[in-house]
Amino acid sequence: MDLTFLGASGEVTGSCYLLRTDRARVLIDCGMFQGSATADLKNRRPLGVDPASLDAVVLSHAHIDHSGRLPLLTKSGFRVKIFCTPPTIALTELLLKDAAHLQSEEADRMNRRRQRRGGPTATPLFDEQDVPPLIKRLTGVPYAKDVEIAPGVRLTFHDAGHILGSASLTLTVSERGRTQTVVFSGDLGERNTVLLNDPEKLPRADVVVLESTYGDRDHRDLNETVAQFKQIIVNSAHSRGKVLVPAFALGRTQTLIYYLAQMHREGSLGNAPVYIDSPMAIAATRLYHSHSNLFDDAARELLRTGNNPLTLPQLRLSTSAEESRAINALSGNAIIIAGSGMCTGGRILHHLRHNLWKPETTVIIAGFQAEGSLGRRLVNREKVVKIYGEPILVRAKIETLGGFSAHAGQTTLVDWFASLAASKPRVFLTHGEQAPRQALAAALDARFGARPELPMLGDHFDL
Ligand SMILES: [Zn+2]
C-alpha cells in the first residue's frame, strides 16, 4: 500500500490524497486550492492520477477546499462512485453550484479587462453544467456503516463535528494477507459547537492523516464569545441601529441563528427583525432542518420540547434581490446576516454601503478575514473604505468576535489523537500551514512520542 499527497500539504486548501494497493486505487477528497497567487495554476495542473484508473473516491465533507476539483474528474472520464455522508450530497451540490457561478463571473470580469488590453481568454475551472454529472456519482453512506468501496478496501464514516455531514473516515485495507487501518481525520470541529456533535474519537489506527489548521493555538473561550455577541445585540437595540453580520452561508449563519433563537427564548432579544439575506444561507439552513437527526443532544432536546433551535418568530428570509434591497428602506434596529463572510462580494456589500457611515450601525465580524479583504480593513479600523469603487466613511461600531470556529484548536486536536496514540500509528499532518503543523507535531511528540511526518505536495510514502 502507498499514499500520495496531492494537496493540503503545507497549506490549508486543496485536500486530496491517493491510496493505492496492488488491487485498488482510492482518492480521498479532491479539493480546490484557494486564496494564494498560485492556486489557479495548481487547480489546472494534472491531478497526479488518471481519473479513469480510480476504483472509488471518498469525500469527507462538502467544503470547496475538499470537493472543488471533483468536477474535473467527471469532465475527464471518471465513472465510479464518490462516497460521502447523506447530508454531504445536498451540501456539495449547493456549494459547487455557487462556486461555478462565482468562477463564471470572475472569468467574465477578467475577459472584459483582457478584451480592452489584449490577452488570452480566461475560462472557469468548471461551470454549472459540470456539476450535475458529478452529483450523480455521490453515494450516501451514513455514519458508522461499514461498506466495501474497492477490492480489499472497506470504509466507515465517523462524525467529525465540523459542518453538517462532515466525516472522519476509517479505511480498512487488505493486501497480500495483511490488513491495515488508515484513518483520515477530515476537518475536525471544535468541542461544544452548537447543533453538531463533538468530533468522534476512534480506537486504533496503523496510519493517521490529521488536519492541523489551528495546530499552533486554541480559540478564544466560546462562552465569553457568546456573552459578548449577546451583549452587542442588546446594546444595538438601545442605539436603534442596524446590526450587519457578514457570515459564511454554511455553518456560521446557523450558529448565529441558534444563539439569536436562544436569546429569544431567554427574553433578551427584543422585537428587532432578524434577516437571513442570502439564498444560499437559507438553503443551507433548510438542509440543517432536514438532517436534524444528526444534531447534538442539546439541539435534539430543544426540538423534542417544541423549540426549533434554528428559528425564531422575527426571522425573515430574504431570497430575491428586491427583498434584499427593501431592507435598506427600513429604519430602526434590525439584525442582518448576509454573505460573503469576508465582505469580498455578495449582499453584505450594499448593506455596508448604506450603513457604515451611520454611528448607530454595528458590524459584527465573527469569522476569519483574509489579508486584503474588506472585512480585514474593517477589523483594522480603517476610517474610509471603498465599496463598489465609492469611498465610504466608517462611523459604525466594528465588533470582532474570536471564539466561533468550525475548526478544532490545538487542545482538541491533541485530545482527538489521544485515543489513537496507544496503537502507535504512523502520523502525517496535513491541512495546515507550515508553522501550525510544526507546532502540532511538537505537541503530539511531547505528549505521545508520535514523531509526525509533514508531507509536501506530491510526496509519496510506502506504508
Ligand atoms: Zn472544512
Short mmCIF file of C-alpha atoms and ligand atoms in Angstrom, two decimals:
data_model
loop_
_atom_site.label_atom_id
_atom_site.label_comp_id
_atom_site.label_asym_id
_atom_site.label_seq_id
_atom_site.Cartn_x
_atom_site.Cartn_y
_atom_site.Cartn_z
CA MET A 1 0.00 0.00 0.00
CA ASP A 2 1.18 3.52 -0.65
CA LEU A 3 -0.12 7.04 -0.05
CA THR A 4 0.48 10.12 -2.20
CA PHE A 5 -0.26 13.69 -1.08
CA LEU A 6 -1.94 15.63 -3.90
CA GLY A 7 -2.97 18.73 -1.92
CA ALA A 8 -3.30 20.40 1.52
CA SER A 9 0.34 19.56 2.19
CA GLY A 10 1.88 22.53 3.99
CA GLU A 11 -1.24 24.61 3.26
CA VAL A 12 -4.92 24.58 4.23
CA THR A 13 -6.58 24.10 0.84
CA GLY A 14 -6.63 21.55 -2.00
CA SER A 15 -7.17 18.42 0.16
CA CYS A 16 -6.51 15.34 -1.97
CA TYR A 17 -4.83 12.03 -1.16
CA LEU A 18 -4.33 8.89 -3.24
CA LEU A 19 -4.24 5.48 -1.57
CA ARG A 20 -3.03 2.59 -3.74
CA THR A 21 -2.78 -1.13 -3.17
CA ASP A 22 -1.91 -3.83 -5.69
CA ARG A 23 -5.67 -4.22 -6.26
CA ALA A 24 -7.23 -0.76 -5.81
CA ARG A 25 -6.85 2.99 -6.21
CA VAL A 26 -8.90 5.22 -3.92
CA LEU A 27 -8.86 9.02 -3.87
CA ILE A 28 -9.72 10.76 -0.59
CA ASP A 29 -11.13 14.26 -1.21
CA CYS A 30 -10.44 16.29 -4.33
CA GLY A 31 -10.47 19.89 -3.13
CA MET A 32 -9.76 23.18 -4.77
CA PHE A 33 -6.67 25.23 -3.96
CA GLN A 34 -7.86 28.66 -2.83
CA GLY A 35 -6.58 32.05 -1.79
CA SER A 36 -2.94 32.01 -2.92
CA ALA A 37 -1.40 33.51 -6.06
CA THR A 38 -0.55 30.02 -7.35
CA ALA A 39 -3.95 28.45 -6.54
CA ASP A 40 -5.39 28.70 -10.04
CA LEU A 41 -2.26 27.18 -11.56
CA LYS A 42 -2.31 24.26 -9.12
CA ASN A 43 -6.03 23.62 -9.78
CA ARG A 44 -5.41 23.36 -13.51
CA ARG A 45 -2.40 21.07 -13.23
CA PRO A 46 -3.00 17.35 -13.96
CA LEU A 47 -4.22 15.69 -10.79
CA GLY A 48 -1.35 13.19 -10.49
CA VAL A 49 -3.52 10.14 -11.19
CA ASP A 50 -5.55 9.12 -14.24
CA PRO A 51 -9.20 9.61 -13.12
CA ALA A 52 -10.27 6.65 -15.29
CA SER A 53 -7.98 4.37 -13.23
CA LEU A 54 -9.70 5.11 -9.88
CA ASP A 55 -11.88 2.48 -8.20
CA ALA A 56 -13.58 4.91 -5.81
CA VAL A 57 -13.46 8.40 -4.33
CA VAL A 58 -14.29 9.29 -0.73
CA LEU A 59 -15.44 12.83 0.13
CA SER A 60 -15.04 13.84 3.79
CA HIS A 61 -17.35 16.90 3.63
CA ALA A 62 -18.82 19.49 1.29
CA HIS A 63 -16.41 22.43 1.66
CA ILE A 64 -14.89 23.53 -1.65
CA ASP A 65 -11.32 23.02 -0.45
CA HIS A 66 -12.27 19.31 -0.19
CA SER A 67 -14.74 18.98 -3.11
CA GLY A 68 -13.85 21.69 -5.64
CA ARG A 69 -11.72 19.65 -8.06
CA LEU A 70 -14.28 16.80 -8.26
CA PRO A 71 -15.98 18.28 -11.37
CA LEU A 72 -12.62 17.96 -13.14
CA LEU A 73 -12.75 14.19 -12.56
CA THR A 74 -16.16 13.77 -14.13
CA LYS A 75 -15.10 16.04 -17.01
CA SER A 76 -12.24 13.66 -17.78
CA GLY A 77 -13.99 10.33 -17.98
CA PHE A 78 -14.37 9.33 -14.34
CA ARG A 79 -17.27 6.86 -13.95
CA VAL A 80 -17.17 5.32 -10.46
CA LYS A 81 -18.82 6.19 -7.15
CA ILE A 82 -17.95 9.04 -4.79
CA PHE A 83 -18.80 8.00 -1.23
CA CYS A 84 -19.90 10.66 1.29
CA THR A 85 -22.48 11.05 4.07
CA PRO A 86 -26.11 11.74 3.02
CA PRO A 87 -26.12 15.47 4.02
CA THR A 88 -22.87 15.99 2.13
CA ILE A 89 -24.63 15.15 -1.16
CA ALA A 90 -27.01 18.12 -0.98
CA LEU A 91 -24.46 20.49 0.57
CA THR A 92 -21.87 19.67 -2.10
CA GLU A 93 -24.42 20.42 -4.82
CA LEU A 94 -25.21 23.77 -3.18
CA LEU A 95 -21.55 24.78 -2.73
CA LEU A 96 -20.32 23.58 -6.14
CA LYS A 97 -23.12 25.38 -8.00
CA ASP A 98 -22.22 28.56 -6.13
CA ALA A 99 -18.51 28.04 -6.87
CA ALA A 100 -19.28 27.50 -10.58
CA HIS A 101 -21.33 30.69 -10.63
CA LEU A 102 -18.59 32.73 -8.90
CA GLN A 103 -15.96 31.38 -11.30
CA SER A 104 -18.04 32.25 -14.37
CA GLU A 105 -18.50 35.79 -13.03
CA GLU A 106 -14.77 36.09 -12.33
CA ALA A 107 -13.86 34.80 -15.82
CA ASP A 108 -16.30 37.29 -17.43
CA ARG A 109 -14.81 40.14 -15.41
CA MET A 110 -11.26 39.16 -16.40
CA ASN A 111 -12.23 38.78 -20.05
CA ARG A 112 -13.77 42.26 -20.20
CA ARG A 113 -10.44 43.60 -18.93
CA ARG A 114 -8.42 41.40 -21.29
CA GLN A 115 -10.51 42.44 -24.29
CA ARG A 116 -9.53 46.04 -23.63
CA ARG A 117 -5.88 45.19 -23.05
CA GLY A 118 -5.46 42.11 -25.25
CA GLY A 119 -4.61 38.76 -23.72
CA PRO A 120 -5.70 35.13 -23.58
CA THR A 121 -9.33 34.32 -22.75
CA ALA A 122 -9.95 33.25 -19.14
CA THR A 123 -12.07 30.13 -18.64
CA PRO A 124 -13.62 28.97 -15.36
CA LEU A 125 -12.21 25.76 -13.87
CA PHE A 126 -15.71 24.30 -14.27
CA ASP A 127 -19.16 25.70 -14.94
CA GLU A 128 -22.67 24.94 -13.71
CA GLN A 129 -23.20 22.25 -16.37
CA ASP A 130 -20.28 20.28 -14.94
CA VAL A 131 -21.94 19.94 -11.54
CA PRO A 132 -24.97 17.62 -12.16
CA PRO A 133 -22.91 14.73 -13.70
CA LEU A 134 -20.73 14.83 -10.61
CA ILE A 135 -23.66 14.95 -8.16
CA LYS A 136 -24.98 11.75 -9.81
CA ARG A 137 -21.80 9.96 -8.68
CA LEU A 138 -22.26 10.92 -5.00
CA THR A 139 -23.36 7.91 -2.96
CA GLY A 140 -24.58 8.38 0.62
CA VAL A 141 -23.18 6.22 3.42
CA PRO A 142 -24.39 7.02 6.96
CA TYR A 143 -22.00 7.32 9.89
CA ALA A 144 -20.86 4.01 11.44
CA LYS A 145 -21.90 1.87 8.46
CA ASP A 146 -19.12 -0.33 7.08
CA VAL A 147 -19.06 -0.70 3.27
CA GLU A 148 -16.64 -2.19 0.74
CA ILE A 149 -15.75 0.59 -1.71
CA ALA A 150 -13.00 -1.07 -3.76
CA PRO A 151 -11.37 -4.52 -3.87
CA GLY A 152 -9.86 -5.04 -0.41
CA VAL A 153 -10.84 -1.55 0.86
CA ARG A 154 -13.64 -1.00 3.41
CA LEU A 155 -14.89 2.41 4.55
CA THR A 156 -16.56 3.68 7.73
CA PHE A 157 -17.53 7.34 8.31
CA HIS A 158 -17.46 8.95 11.78
CA ASP A 159 -18.94 12.31 12.81
CA ALA A 160 -16.19 14.98 12.63
CA GLY A 161 -18.37 17.77 14.12
CA HIS A 162 -17.06 20.39 11.66
CA ILE A 163 -20.11 21.14 9.48
CA LEU A 164 -23.33 19.22 8.88
CA GLY A 165 -22.42 15.80 7.45
CA SER A 166 -18.67 16.20 7.94
CA ALA A 167 -16.77 12.98 8.47
CA SER A 168 -13.55 11.43 9.60
CA LEU A 169 -13.00 8.10 7.90
CA THR A 170 -11.52 4.73 8.60
CA LEU A 171 -10.28 2.70 5.66
CA THR A 172 -9.57 -0.95 6.38
CA VAL A 173 -7.15 -2.02 3.69
CA SER A 174 -6.29 -5.66 2.92
CA GLU A 175 -3.37 -6.51 0.70
CA ARG A 176 -1.46 -9.77 0.37
CA GLY A 177 -2.83 -11.22 3.58
CA ARG A 178 -2.08 -8.09 5.64
CA THR A 179 -4.77 -5.71 6.91
CA GLN A 180 -4.05 -2.11 7.94
CA THR A 181 -6.32 0.59 9.36
CA VAL A 182 -5.86 4.03 7.82
CA VAL A 183 -7.66 6.95 9.48
CA PHE A 184 -8.22 10.35 7.84
CA SER A 185 -9.40 12.95 10.34
CA GLY A 186 -11.01 15.16 7.67
CA ASP A 187 -11.62 18.64 9.08
CA LEU A 188 -12.33 18.32 12.81
CA GLY A 189 -14.75 20.62 14.61
CA GLU A 190 -14.23 22.35 17.95
CA ARG A 191 -15.84 20.82 21.03
CA ASN A 192 -19.16 22.27 22.26
CA THR A 193 -20.05 23.72 18.86
CA VAL A 194 -23.83 24.21 18.86
CA LEU A 195 -26.01 21.89 16.75
CA LEU A 196 -23.14 19.50 15.99
CA ASN A 197 -21.69 16.60 17.95
CA ASP A 198 -18.11 16.76 19.20
CA PRO A 199 -15.67 15.03 16.84
CA GLU A 200 -15.87 11.27 17.39
CA LYS A 201 -12.75 9.65 18.82
CA LEU A 202 -11.50 6.46 17.21
CA PRO A 203 -9.96 3.44 18.93
CA ARG A 204 -6.95 2.48 16.81
CA ALA A 205 -5.03 3.02 13.58
CA ASP A 206 -1.87 1.97 11.78
CA VAL A 207 -1.75 5.24 9.83
CA VAL A 208 -3.35 8.62 10.67
CA VAL A 209 -3.64 11.63 8.38
CA LEU A 210 -4.56 14.50 10.70
CA GLU A 211 -5.55 18.09 9.89
CA SER A 212 -3.56 20.90 11.55
CA THR A 213 -5.33 24.17 10.56
CA TYR A 214 -5.09 25.55 14.12
CA GLY A 215 -2.30 23.24 15.26
CA ASP A 216 -0.49 26.10 16.99
CA ARG A 217 -3.25 27.69 19.09
CA ASP A 218 -6.58 27.47 20.88
CA HIS A 219 -9.53 29.68 20.06
CA ARG A 220 -10.83 32.31 22.42
CA ASP A 221 -13.23 30.99 25.05
CA LEU A 222 -16.59 30.10 23.48
CA ASN A 223 -18.72 31.12 26.48
CA GLU A 224 -17.09 34.56 26.59
CA THR A 225 -17.63 34.96 22.84
CA VAL A 226 -21.32 34.06 23.15
CA ALA A 227 -21.76 36.50 26.07
CA GLN A 228 -20.04 39.23 24.04
CA PHE A 229 -22.25 38.52 21.00
CA LYS A 230 -25.42 38.72 23.08
CA GLN A 231 -24.32 41.97 24.75
CA ILE A 232 -23.62 43.58 21.36
CA ILE A 233 -27.12 42.63 20.18
CA VAL A 234 -28.70 44.07 23.36
CA ASN A 235 -26.69 47.32 23.01
CA SER A 236 -27.73 47.69 19.36
CA ALA A 237 -31.38 47.71 20.41
CA HIS A 238 -30.66 50.79 22.55
CA SER A 239 -28.84 52.62 19.74
CA ARG A 240 -31.68 51.73 17.29
CA GLY A 241 -29.21 50.98 14.51
CA LYS A 242 -28.78 48.09 12.18
CA VAL A 243 -26.52 45.18 13.03
CA LEU A 244 -24.69 43.82 9.98
CA VAL A 245 -23.15 40.38 10.25
CA PRO A 246 -21.10 39.15 7.31
CA ALA A 247 -21.23 35.36 7.61
CA PHE A 248 -20.49 32.22 5.65
CA ALA A 249 -23.74 30.67 4.41
CA LEU A 250 -22.94 27.23 5.73
CA GLY A 251 -22.11 26.78 9.41
CA ARG A 252 -21.57 30.29 10.76
CA THR A 253 -25.05 31.54 9.76
CA GLN A 254 -26.72 28.62 11.54
CA THR A 255 -24.57 29.15 14.66
CA LEU A 256 -25.64 32.82 14.83
CA ILE A 257 -29.33 31.97 14.30
CA TYR A 258 -29.02 29.37 17.08
CA TYR A 259 -27.78 31.99 19.57
CA LEU A 260 -30.38 34.57 18.47
CA ALA A 261 -33.13 31.95 18.95
CA GLN A 262 -31.64 31.23 22.38
CA MET A 263 -31.80 34.97 23.22
CA HIS A 264 -35.44 34.98 22.13
CA ARG A 265 -36.22 32.08 24.48
CA GLU A 266 -34.34 33.86 27.29
CA GLY A 267 -36.35 37.06 26.64
CA SER A 268 -33.29 39.22 25.88
CA LEU A 269 -33.68 39.70 22.14
CA GLY A 270 -36.46 42.28 21.84
CA ASN A 271 -38.51 42.59 18.70
CA ALA A 272 -35.96 43.61 16.07
CA PRO A 273 -36.38 41.66 12.84
CA VAL A 274 -33.61 39.18 12.02
CA TYR A 275 -32.88 38.76 8.31
CA ILE A 276 -31.06 35.91 6.61
CA ASP A 277 -30.31 37.85 3.44
CA SER A 278 -28.73 35.09 1.35
CA PRO A 279 -30.42 32.45 -0.81
CA MET A 280 -27.52 30.10 -0.15
CA ALA A 281 -27.66 30.52 3.64
CA ILE A 282 -31.44 29.97 3.52
CA ALA A 283 -30.93 26.76 1.50
CA ALA A 284 -28.16 25.59 3.87
CA THR A 285 -30.39 26.26 6.90
CA ARG A 286 -33.16 24.18 5.30
CA LEU A 287 -30.67 21.33 4.87
CA TYR A 288 -29.78 21.58 8.57
CA HIS A 289 -33.53 21.30 9.34
CA SER A 290 -33.92 18.22 7.15
CA HIS A 291 -30.99 16.44 8.84
CA SER A 292 -31.89 17.38 12.42
CA ASN A 293 -31.49 13.69 13.38
CA LEU A 294 -27.73 14.40 13.26
CA PHE A 295 -27.91 17.33 15.72
CA ASP A 296 -26.20 17.05 19.11
CA ASP A 297 -28.16 16.12 22.26
CA ALA A 298 -28.88 19.73 23.30
CA ALA A 299 -30.35 20.68 19.91
CA ARG A 300 -32.39 17.47 19.69
CA GLU A 301 -33.73 18.09 23.21
CA LEU A 302 -34.84 21.59 22.09
CA LEU A 303 -36.65 20.06 19.12
CA ARG A 304 -38.27 17.44 21.35
CA THR A 305 -39.70 20.17 23.60
CA GLY A 306 -41.11 22.12 20.66
CA ASN A 307 -38.31 24.70 20.39
CA ASN A 308 -36.76 24.65 16.95
CA PRO A 309 -33.15 25.75 17.56
CA LEU A 310 -32.89 27.34 14.10
CA THR A 311 -35.90 29.58 14.01
CA LEU A 312 -37.46 32.50 15.90
CA PRO A 313 -40.66 34.48 15.36
CA GLN A 314 -38.99 37.57 13.90
CA LEU A 315 -36.82 35.63 11.43
CA ARG A 316 -37.22 36.90 7.86
CA LEU A 317 -35.84 35.01 4.89
CA SER A 318 -34.87 37.33 2.09
CA THR A 319 -34.45 35.40 -1.14
CA SER A 320 -34.80 37.83 -4.04
CA ALA A 321 -32.63 40.85 -4.80
CA GLU A 322 -35.72 43.09 -4.42
CA GLU A 323 -36.35 41.76 -0.91
CA SER A 324 -32.70 42.40 -0.10
CA ARG A 325 -32.83 46.00 -1.38
CA ALA A 326 -36.10 46.61 0.51
CA ILE A 327 -34.19 46.13 3.80
CA ASN A 328 -32.33 49.38 3.02
CA ALA A 329 -35.55 51.35 3.28
CA LEU A 330 -36.26 50.11 6.82
CA SER A 331 -35.32 52.30 9.73
CA GLY A 332 -34.59 51.24 13.30
CA ASN A 333 -32.99 48.18 14.84
CA ALA A 334 -32.61 45.10 12.63
CA ILE A 335 -30.13 42.25 12.51
CA ILE A 336 -28.95 41.34 9.01
CA ILE A 337 -26.90 38.22 8.32
CA ALA A 338 -25.56 38.16 4.75
CA GLY A 339 -22.66 36.89 2.67
CA SER A 340 -19.93 36.93 1.82
CA GLY A 341 -18.20 36.06 5.06
CA MET A 342 -15.18 38.27 4.35
CA CYS A 343 -17.17 41.10 2.67
CA THR A 344 -15.47 40.33 -0.66
CA GLY A 345 -18.79 40.22 -2.56
CA GLY A 346 -22.46 39.39 -2.09
CA ARG A 347 -25.32 41.29 -0.50
CA ILE A 348 -23.43 42.37 2.62
CA LEU A 349 -21.74 44.97 0.40
CA HIS A 350 -24.87 47.01 -0.28
CA HIS A 351 -25.83 46.87 3.40
CA LEU A 352 -22.35 48.11 4.34
CA ARG A 353 -22.53 50.89 1.73
CA HIS A 354 -25.87 52.11 3.11
CA ASN A 355 -24.99 51.85 6.79
CA LEU A 356 -21.24 52.05 7.52
CA TRP A 357 -21.31 55.86 7.71
CA LYS A 358 -24.01 55.86 10.41
CA PRO A 359 -22.70 55.86 14.02
CA GLU A 360 -25.73 53.84 15.21
CA THR A 361 -24.72 50.90 12.97
CA THR A 362 -22.87 47.87 14.39
CA VAL A 363 -20.85 45.45 12.27
CA ILE A 364 -20.11 42.08 13.88
CA ILE A 365 -17.09 40.29 12.43
CA ALA A 366 -17.49 36.69 13.60
CA GLY A 367 -15.15 34.85 11.24
CA PHE A 368 -11.69 34.79 9.74
CA GLN A 369 -10.87 37.79 7.48
CA ALA A 370 -8.08 37.28 4.94
CA GLU A 371 -5.41 39.91 4.39
CA GLY A 372 -6.64 42.44 1.80
CA SER A 373 -10.37 41.68 2.23
CA LEU A 374 -12.87 44.44 3.06
CA GLY A 375 -13.63 42.55 6.28
CA ARG A 376 -9.96 42.81 7.32
CA ARG A 377 -9.96 46.56 6.56
CA LEU A 378 -12.92 46.96 8.90
CA VAL A 379 -11.21 44.88 11.61
CA ASN A 380 -8.16 47.13 11.15
CA ARG A 381 -10.39 50.17 11.80
CA GLU A 382 -9.71 51.91 8.50
CA LYS A 383 -11.54 55.26 8.55
CA VAL A 384 -12.64 55.13 4.90
CA VAL A 385 -13.22 52.01 2.78
CA LYS A 386 -14.14 51.63 -0.87
CA ILE A 387 -17.31 49.75 -1.78
CA TYR A 388 -18.23 49.41 -5.48
CA GLY A 389 -15.45 51.94 -6.11
CA GLU A 390 -17.07 54.54 -3.85
CA PRO A 391 -15.27 55.78 -0.70
CA ILE A 392 -17.47 55.24 2.38
CA LEU A 393 -16.80 56.77 5.78
CA VAL A 394 -16.68 54.19 8.60
CA ARG A 395 -18.55 55.60 11.60
CA ALA A 396 -20.15 52.28 12.59
CA LYS A 397 -19.02 50.29 15.63
CA ILE A 398 -16.90 47.35 14.47
CA GLU A 399 -17.04 44.40 16.87
CA THR A 400 -14.75 41.39 16.39
CA LEU A 401 -15.61 38.00 17.91
CA GLY A 402 -12.80 35.45 18.13
CA GLY A 403 -14.37 32.34 19.64
CA PHE A 404 -16.60 30.94 16.87
CA SER A 405 -14.61 28.50 14.79
CA ALA A 406 -15.53 25.49 12.68
CA HIS A 407 -12.05 24.04 13.29
CA ALA A 408 -10.61 22.35 16.35
CA GLY A 409 -7.92 24.28 18.19
CA GLN A 410 -4.67 22.61 19.27
CA THR A 411 -6.05 21.16 22.54
CA THR A 412 -8.97 19.48 20.74
CA LEU A 413 -6.68 18.11 18.01
CA VAL A 414 -4.31 16.62 20.60
CA ASP A 415 -7.24 15.17 22.61
CA TRP A 416 -8.74 13.66 19.46
CA PHE A 417 -5.45 11.95 18.71
CA ALA A 418 -5.12 10.65 22.30
CA SER A 419 -7.47 7.70 21.70
CA LEU A 420 -5.35 6.58 18.72
CA ALA A 421 -1.96 7.12 20.36
CA ALA A 422 -1.81 3.74 22.16
CA SER A 423 -1.88 1.90 18.80
CA LYS A 424 1.34 3.79 17.82
CA PRO A 425 0.23 4.82 14.33
CA ARG A 426 2.39 6.45 11.69
CA VAL A 427 1.17 10.08 11.61
CA PHE A 428 1.04 12.57 8.74
CA LEU A 429 -0.02 16.17 9.38
CA THR A 430 -1.81 17.96 6.54
CA HIS A 431 -4.32 20.80 6.01
CA GLY A 432 -2.24 23.37 7.88
CA GLU A 433 0.41 25.92 7.06
CA GLN A 434 3.96 25.05 7.99
CA ALA A 435 4.10 26.83 11.38
CA PRO A 436 0.81 25.41 12.79
CA ARG A 437 1.63 21.87 11.71
CA GLN A 438 5.15 22.06 13.14
CA ALA A 439 3.64 23.26 16.42
CA LEU A 440 1.13 20.39 16.40
CA ALA A 441 3.88 17.90 15.56
CA ALA A 442 5.87 19.15 18.57
CA ALA A 443 2.79 18.88 20.82
CA LEU A 444 1.99 15.31 19.66
CA ASP A 445 5.62 14.29 20.03
CA ALA A 446 5.90 15.79 23.53
CA ARG A 447 2.72 14.10 24.78
CA PHE A 448 2.76 10.76 22.91
CA GLY A 449 6.21 10.40 21.31
CA ALA A 450 4.33 10.38 17.99
CA ARG A 451 7.00 11.83 15.62
CA PRO A 452 4.57 13.06 12.93
CA GLU A 453 5.70 13.46 9.31
CA LEU A 454 4.98 16.66 7.38
CA PRO A 455 4.45 15.73 3.71
CA MET A 456 4.79 18.22 0.87
CA LEU A 457 2.77 18.31 -2.36
CA GLY A 458 3.46 15.21 -4.48
CA ASP A 459 5.24 13.29 -1.68
CA HIS A 460 4.73 9.55 -1.77
CA PHE A 461 5.06 7.04 1.09
CA ASP A 462 5.10 3.23 1.21
CA LEU A 463 3.04 2.02 4.14
ZN ZN B 1 -13.94 22.15 6.00
#
